[in-house]
Amino acid sequence: IPMDRPMTVMEAIMECGGFTPQAKPAKVRVIRHEAQKQIPYEVDMDKALSGKESQPFYLRPTDVVNVPKKVVNF
């Protein structure tokens, strides 16, 4: 997604079409490149989705956002 303005993780996910029913919003992971290392950050988007107060996580241009799938056991 082109970042032409400051953007939060939630805004980036919504620009990509939002969460699917298979998504696990509580375990969103942002991979950030800092000092030639990949630093993982886990962001709990369940709080934001439920309307609870949460701090926005602002992205940087080279960040990668991963929304994992729920694990379904039958």
PDB file of C-alpha atoms in Angstrom:
ATOM      1  CA  ILE A   1       0.000   0.000   0.000  1.00  0.00           C
ATOM      2  CA  PRO A   2       1.456   3.393  -0.857  1.00  0.00           C
ATOM      3  CA  MET A   3       1.924   5.478   2.280  1.00  0.00           C
ATOM      4  CA  ASP A   4       1.147   9.055   1.300  1.00  0.00           C
ATOM      5  CA  ARG A   5       0.263   9.992   4.888  1.00  0.00           C
ATOM      6  CA  PRO A   6       0.851   8.649   8.404  1.00  0.00           C
ATOM      7  CA  MET A   7      -0.946   5.292   8.588  1.00  0.00           C
ATOM      8  CA  THR A   8      -1.827   2.930  11.423  1.00  0.00           C
ATOM      9  CA  VAL A   9      -1.929  -0.856  11.220  1.00  0.00           C
ATOM     10  CA  MET A  10      -5.741  -0.727  11.324  1.00  0.00           C
ATOM     11  CA  GLU A  11      -5.905   1.770   8.448  1.00  0.00           C
ATOM     12  CA  ALA A  12      -3.574  -0.384   6.327  1.00  0.00           C
ATOM     13  CA  ILE A  13      -5.653  -3.506   6.987  1.00  0.00           C
ATOM     14  CA  MET A  14      -8.875  -1.666   6.141  1.00  0.00           C
ATOM     15  CA  GLU A  15      -7.359  -0.374   2.883  1.00  0.00           C
ATOM     16  CA  CYS A  16      -6.642  -4.001   1.954  1.00  0.00           C
ATOM     17  CA  GLY A  17     -10.276  -4.989   2.485  1.00  0.00           C
ATOM     18  CA  GLY A  18     -10.373  -5.550   6.241  1.00  0.00           C
ATOM     19  CA  PHE A  19     -10.296  -8.760   8.250  1.00  0.00           C
ATOM     20  CA  THR A  20     -11.729 -11.949   6.803  1.00  0.00           C
ATOM     21  CA  PRO A  21     -13.738 -14.365   8.978  1.00  0.00           C
ATOM     22  CA  GLN A  22     -10.638 -16.598   9.064  1.00  0.00           C
ATOM     23  CA  ALA A  23      -8.385 -13.809  10.422  1.00  0.00           C
ATOM     24  CA  LYS A  24      -6.929 -13.753  13.918  1.00  0.00           C
ATOM     25  CA  PRO A  25      -6.859 -10.008  14.738  1.00  0.00           C
ATOM     26  CA  ALA A  26      -5.426 -10.543  18.227  1.00  0.00           C
ATOM     27  CA  LYS A  27      -2.120 -11.734  16.743  1.00  0.00           C
ATOM     28  CA  VAL A  28      -1.362  -9.217  13.976  1.00  0.00           C
ATOM     29  CA  ARG A  29       2.387  -9.051  13.436  1.00  0.00           C
ATOM     30  CA  VAL A  30       4.363  -6.114  12.077  1.00  0.00           C
ATOM     31  CA  ILE A  31       7.898  -6.779  10.877  1.00  0.00           C
ATOM     32  CA  ARG A  32      10.010  -3.644  11.006  1.00  0.00           C
ATOM     33  CA  HIS A  33      13.515  -3.239   9.574  1.00  0.00           C
ATOM     34  CA  GLU A  34      15.725  -1.429  12.092  1.00  0.00           C
ATOM     35  CA  ALA A  35      19.509  -1.266  12.080  1.00  0.00           C
ATOM     36  CA  GLN A  36      19.725  -4.054   9.485  1.00  0.00           C
ATOM     37  CA  LYS A  37      17.585  -6.364  11.638  1.00  0.00           C
ATOM     38  CA  GLN A  38      13.995  -7.509  11.358  1.00  0.00           C
ATOM     39  CA  ILE A  39      12.142  -6.646  14.555  1.00  0.00           C
ATOM     40  CA  PRO A  40       8.727  -8.315  15.082  1.00  0.00           C
ATOM     41  CA  TYR A  41       5.932  -6.466  16.887  1.00  0.00           C
ATOM     42  CA  GLU A  42       2.675  -8.154  17.878  1.00  0.00           C
ATOM     43  CA  VAL A  43      -0.372  -5.896  17.749  1.00  0.00           C
ATOM     44  CA  ASP A  44      -3.691  -6.947  19.314  1.00  0.00           C
ATOM     45  CA  MET A  45      -6.330  -5.531  16.973  1.00  0.00           C
ATOM     46  CA  ASP A  46      -9.171  -7.181  18.950  1.00  0.00           C
ATOM     47  CA  LYS A  47      -9.108  -4.230  21.354  1.00  0.00           C
ATOM     48  CA  ALA A  48      -9.550  -1.703  18.562  1.00  0.00           C
ATOM     49  CA  LEU A  49     -12.267  -3.789  16.891  1.00  0.00           C
ATOM     50  CA  SER A  50     -14.242  -4.118  20.133  1.00  0.00           C
ATOM     51  CA  GLY A  51     -14.109  -0.371  20.768  1.00  0.00           C
ATOM     52  CA  LYS A  52     -11.799  -0.634  23.785  1.00  0.00           C
ATOM     53  CA  GLU A  53      -9.160   2.013  24.165  1.00  0.00           C
ATOM     54  CA  SER A  54      -5.940   1.081  22.424  1.00  0.00           C
ATOM     55  CA  GLN A  55      -2.843   2.905  21.269  1.00  0.00           C
ATOM     56  CA  PRO A  56      -2.586   3.187  17.475  1.00  0.00           C
ATOM     57  CA  PHE A  57       0.484   1.500  16.001  1.00  0.00           C
ATOM     58  CA  TYR A  58       1.860   3.714  13.235  1.00  0.00           C
ATOM     59  CA  LEU A  59       3.583   2.058  10.315  1.00  0.00           C
ATOM     60  CA  ARG A  60       6.809   3.002   8.604  1.00  0.00           C
ATOM     61  CA  PRO A  61       7.192   2.759   4.810  1.00  0.00           C
ATOM     62  CA  THR A  62       9.140  -0.540   4.864  1.00  0.00           C
ATOM     63  CA  ASP A  63       6.999  -2.339   7.486  1.00  0.00           C
ATOM     64  CA  VAL A  64       5.355  -5.639   6.601  1.00  0.00           C
ATOM     65  CA  VAL A  65       1.967  -6.473   8.169  1.00  0.00           C
ATOM     66  CA  ASN A  66       0.882 -10.093   8.619  1.00  0.00           C
ATOM     67  CA  VAL A  67      -2.594 -11.124   9.770  1.00  0.00           C
ATOM     68  CA  PRO A  68      -2.534 -14.824  10.666  1.00  0.00           C
ATOM     69  CA  LYS A  69      -5.390 -17.275  10.183  1.00  0.00           C
ATOM     70  CA  LYS A  70      -7.316 -18.784  13.055  1.00  0.00           C
ATOM     71  CA  VAL A  71      -6.421 -22.353  13.885  1.00  0.00           C
ATOM     72  CA  VAL A  72      -9.493 -24.541  13.612  1.00  0.00           C
ATOM     73  CA  ASN A  73      -9.444 -27.933  15.281  1.00  0.00           C
ATOM     74  CA  PHE A  74     -12.066 -30.449  14.272  1.00  0.00           C
TER      75      PHE A  74
END
